[in-house]
Amino acid sequence: MGPLLLFFIVLLMPVWIQAQFRLTPQPPDSAKVFLLADFGYTYRISNTDVWPYGGQRKHMLNSEIGAMVNIGRTTALGGNVHIAWDMDDDMLAMAKIRLRRWVSRKSSLDLALGYDMAGGFDFKHGSYVASIDYHPVEWFALTAQIEDRQTIEGQRFPVYGGVKFSSAPGLYLNGASLLGTATIVTLFLLRGPS
């Protein structure tokens, strides 16, 4: 499903973008537009309790898919969808805007800001997320993230640190997680009522 969807997205792009579109992050002399595909793990390093009902949200799996446009010799701007799951069955689903600064041809620094849409668009009780990613190479990143989480008990600021796989490994891991989720849902639906 993922490769087929990617094929149709590229097919529907204007021809001038198709000619400059790349599946891997590349600086402006190689690509105008590139795919952003990150898959990673973050661990909550702060002592902040995130949820008043006891959910810890310590271990998060993160999936990010989007696109970026090189707007200068050392700068790219874009957006992505970020979905995260934890062991307490909590989910974050957010849209992020992202700014990338190319440090060299293969390394970069990303700053991103997003809003958690999983709880709806109630900004009083939602969550804002800011993250910074350092890519020493195009396929791997170190990441730090902070949330501004509103709860019924007040404001919380959990901080996370972790790693991401980007470029081709990120694309493959995102595809595998999507395929695994679709398989589990299909098997559950085929099982029928118990």
Short mmCIF file of C-alpha atoms in Angstrom, two decimals:
data_model
loop_
_atom_site.label_atom_id
_atom_site.label_comp_id
_atom_site.label_asym_id
_atom_site.label_seq_id
_atom_site.Cartn_x
_atom_site.Cartn_y
_atom_site.Cartn_z
CA MET A 1 0.00 0.00 0.00
CA GLY A 2 2.77 2.46 0.94
CA PRO A 3 4.76 2.13 -2.33
CA LEU A 4 1.54 2.35 -4.38
CA LEU A 5 0.46 5.51 -2.54
CA LEU A 6 3.92 7.01 -3.00
CA PHE A 7 3.75 6.19 -6.73
CA PHE A 8 0.43 8.05 -7.12
CA ILE A 9 1.66 11.05 -5.11
CA VAL A 10 4.73 11.36 -7.35
CA LEU A 11 2.58 10.78 -10.46
CA LEU A 12 0.25 13.66 -9.53
CA MET A 13 3.09 16.12 -8.91
CA PRO A 14 3.74 18.77 -11.54
CA VAL A 15 6.48 17.68 -13.98
CA TRP A 16 8.97 20.32 -12.79
CA ILE A 17 8.74 18.93 -9.24
CA GLN A 18 9.00 15.30 -10.41
CA ALA A 19 12.28 16.13 -12.13
CA GLN A 20 13.73 17.48 -8.87
CA PHE A 21 12.03 15.10 -6.37
CA ARG A 22 14.19 12.67 -4.39
CA LEU A 23 13.26 9.92 -1.95
CA THR A 24 16.22 10.76 0.27
CA PRO A 25 17.11 14.11 1.88
CA GLN A 26 19.55 15.97 -0.35
CA PRO A 27 20.88 19.53 -0.41
CA PRO A 28 19.69 22.03 -3.06
CA ASP A 29 22.35 21.25 -5.66
CA SER A 30 20.94 17.69 -5.88
CA ALA A 31 17.21 18.11 -5.24
CA LYS A 32 14.55 20.77 -4.93
CA VAL A 33 11.99 18.59 -3.11
CA PHE A 34 12.65 15.49 -1.02
CA LEU A 35 10.69 12.95 1.02
CA LEU A 36 10.96 12.98 4.80
CA ALA A 37 10.54 9.49 6.29
CA ASP A 38 11.67 9.05 9.90
CA PHE A 39 11.01 6.13 12.24
CA GLY A 40 12.43 6.09 15.74
CA TYR A 41 12.28 5.59 19.48
CA THR A 42 12.18 8.19 22.24
CA TYR A 43 12.41 7.80 26.01
CA ARG A 44 10.96 10.29 28.49
CA ILE A 45 13.96 11.63 30.41
CA SER A 46 12.07 14.11 32.60
CA ASN A 47 10.32 13.17 35.85
CA THR A 48 7.08 14.84 34.75
CA ASP A 49 3.97 12.68 35.12
CA VAL A 50 2.21 13.16 31.81
CA TRP A 51 -1.28 11.93 32.65
CA PRO A 52 -3.16 12.32 35.92
CA TYR A 53 -4.68 8.82 35.58
CA GLY A 54 -1.29 7.14 35.76
CA GLY A 55 -0.15 6.73 32.15
CA GLN A 56 3.61 7.08 32.04
CA ARG A 57 4.38 7.57 28.32
CA LYS A 58 8.01 6.66 28.88
CA HIS A 59 8.71 4.64 25.71
CA MET A 60 7.47 6.08 22.40
CA LEU A 61 7.70 4.70 18.87
CA ASN A 62 7.58 7.58 16.39
CA SER A 63 6.67 7.64 12.71
CA GLU A 64 7.06 10.79 10.60
CA ILE A 65 6.20 11.15 6.91
CA GLY A 66 6.31 14.40 4.96
CA ALA A 67 8.13 16.45 2.36
CA MET A 68 10.61 19.31 2.36
CA VAL A 69 11.59 21.94 -0.19
CA ASN A 70 15.09 23.37 -0.37
CA ILE A 71 14.51 27.14 -0.27
CA GLY A 72 18.14 28.24 -0.16
CA ARG A 73 21.69 26.92 -0.34
CA THR A 74 21.62 25.77 3.29
CA THR A 75 17.92 25.79 4.22
CA ALA A 76 14.90 23.56 3.63
CA LEU A 77 11.31 24.08 4.79
CA GLY A 78 8.53 21.52 4.94
CA GLY A 79 5.97 19.67 6.94
CA ASN A 80 5.14 16.20 8.09
CA VAL A 81 2.64 14.07 9.94
CA HIS A 82 4.02 12.64 13.19
CA ILE A 83 2.33 9.66 14.84
CA ALA A 84 3.67 8.24 18.11
CA TRP A 85 2.58 5.25 20.21
CA ASP A 86 3.57 4.20 23.69
CA MET A 87 3.25 1.12 25.89
CA ASP A 88 0.27 2.66 27.75
CA ASP A 89 -1.75 2.60 24.49
CA ASP A 90 -1.51 6.35 24.21
CA MET A 91 -1.18 7.92 20.80
CA LEU A 92 -0.04 11.29 19.53
CA ALA A 93 -1.04 12.38 16.03
CA MET A 94 0.29 15.73 14.98
CA ALA A 95 1.13 17.96 12.06
CA LYS A 96 4.57 19.58 12.21
CA ILE A 97 6.26 22.37 10.35
CA ARG A 98 9.96 21.74 9.96
CA LEU A 99 13.02 23.83 9.18
CA ARG A 100 16.25 22.08 8.10
CA ARG A 101 19.69 23.64 8.09
CA TRP A 102 22.25 21.77 5.99
CA VAL A 103 25.52 21.57 7.94
CA SER A 104 27.25 19.64 5.10
CA ARG A 105 26.12 17.52 2.12
CA LYS A 106 25.12 14.63 4.40
CA SER A 107 24.52 16.20 7.84
CA SER A 108 21.77 18.55 8.93
CA LEU A 109 19.95 20.07 11.89
CA ASP A 110 16.12 20.11 11.98
CA LEU A 111 13.84 22.25 14.13
CA ALA A 112 10.15 21.31 14.19
CA LEU A 113 6.99 22.58 15.86
CA GLY A 114 3.71 20.67 15.96
CA TYR A 115 0.29 20.40 17.53
CA ASP A 116 -1.17 17.11 18.81
CA MET A 117 -4.38 16.46 16.86
CA ALA A 118 -5.26 13.17 18.58
CA GLY A 119 -7.28 15.02 21.21
CA GLY A 120 -9.07 17.20 18.64
CA PHE A 121 -8.52 20.88 18.02
CA ASP A 122 -9.18 22.07 21.57
CA PHE A 123 -6.08 24.27 22.01
CA LYS A 124 -6.75 24.73 25.73
CA HIS A 125 -6.37 21.01 26.38
CA GLY A 126 -4.09 20.06 23.50
CA SER A 127 -0.38 19.58 23.29
CA TYR A 128 2.27 21.55 21.48
CA VAL A 129 5.48 19.75 20.60
CA ALA A 130 8.90 21.14 19.70
CA SER A 131 11.77 18.95 18.56
CA ILE A 132 15.34 19.23 17.38
CA ASP A 133 17.04 16.51 15.31
CA TYR A 134 20.72 16.25 14.47
CA HIS A 135 21.48 14.10 11.42
CA PRO A 136 25.24 13.31 11.38
CA VAL A 137 24.46 11.21 8.26
CA GLU A 138 21.34 11.23 6.10
CA TRP A 139 19.93 7.93 7.46
CA PHE A 140 20.30 8.44 11.25
CA ALA A 141 19.40 11.19 13.73
CA LEU A 142 19.62 12.00 17.43
CA THR A 143 16.46 13.72 18.62
CA ALA A 144 15.19 15.71 21.61
CA GLN A 145 11.55 16.67 22.08
CA ILE A 146 9.56 18.70 24.59
CA GLU A 147 5.79 18.87 24.93
CA ASP A 148 3.59 21.57 26.37
CA ARG A 149 0.86 19.22 27.60
CA GLN A 150 -2.34 20.57 29.17
CA THR A 151 -4.12 18.24 31.62
CA ILE A 152 -6.97 18.66 34.06
CA GLU A 153 -4.34 19.03 36.79
CA GLY A 154 -2.41 21.74 34.97
CA GLN A 155 0.40 22.18 32.55
CA ARG A 156 3.14 19.57 32.08
CA PHE A 157 6.42 19.68 30.13
CA PRO A 158 7.68 16.14 29.46
CA VAL A 159 11.09 15.94 27.74
CA TYR A 160 12.15 13.06 25.49
CA GLY A 161 15.43 11.94 23.94
CA GLY A 162 16.00 9.29 21.32
CA VAL A 163 17.10 8.13 17.90
CA LYS A 164 15.54 8.08 14.45
CA PHE A 165 16.22 6.21 11.25
CA SER A 166 15.73 8.42 8.22
CA SER A 167 15.96 8.18 4.45
CA ALA A 168 15.67 4.60 3.10
CA PRO A 169 15.77 2.83 6.53
CA GLY A 170 13.06 5.21 7.80
CA LEU A 171 10.92 4.57 4.73
CA TYR A 172 11.27 0.78 5.10
CA LEU A 173 10.51 0.84 8.84
CA ASN A 174 7.44 3.05 8.28
CA GLY A 175 6.25 0.65 5.57
CA ALA A 176 6.81 -2.38 7.80
CA SER A 177 4.90 -0.81 10.70
CA LEU A 178 2.01 0.12 8.40
CA LEU A 179 1.92 -3.39 6.94
CA GLY A 180 2.07 -4.96 10.42
CA THR A 181 -0.76 -2.77 11.69
CA ALA A 182 -2.89 -3.56 8.62
CA THR A 183 -2.24 -7.30 9.10
CA ILE A 184 -3.26 -7.22 12.77
CA VAL A 185 -6.44 -5.24 12.01
CA THR A 186 -7.32 -7.61 9.14
CA LEU A 187 -6.80 -10.71 11.29
CA PHE A 188 -8.89 -9.16 14.07
CA LEU A 189 -11.72 -8.36 11.63
CA LEU A 190 -11.59 -11.82 10.04
CA ARG A 191 -11.85 -13.45 13.44
CA GLY A 192 -15.36 -12.10 13.80
CA PRO A 193 -17.38 -11.60 16.98
CA SER A 194 -16.44 -13.84 19.89
#
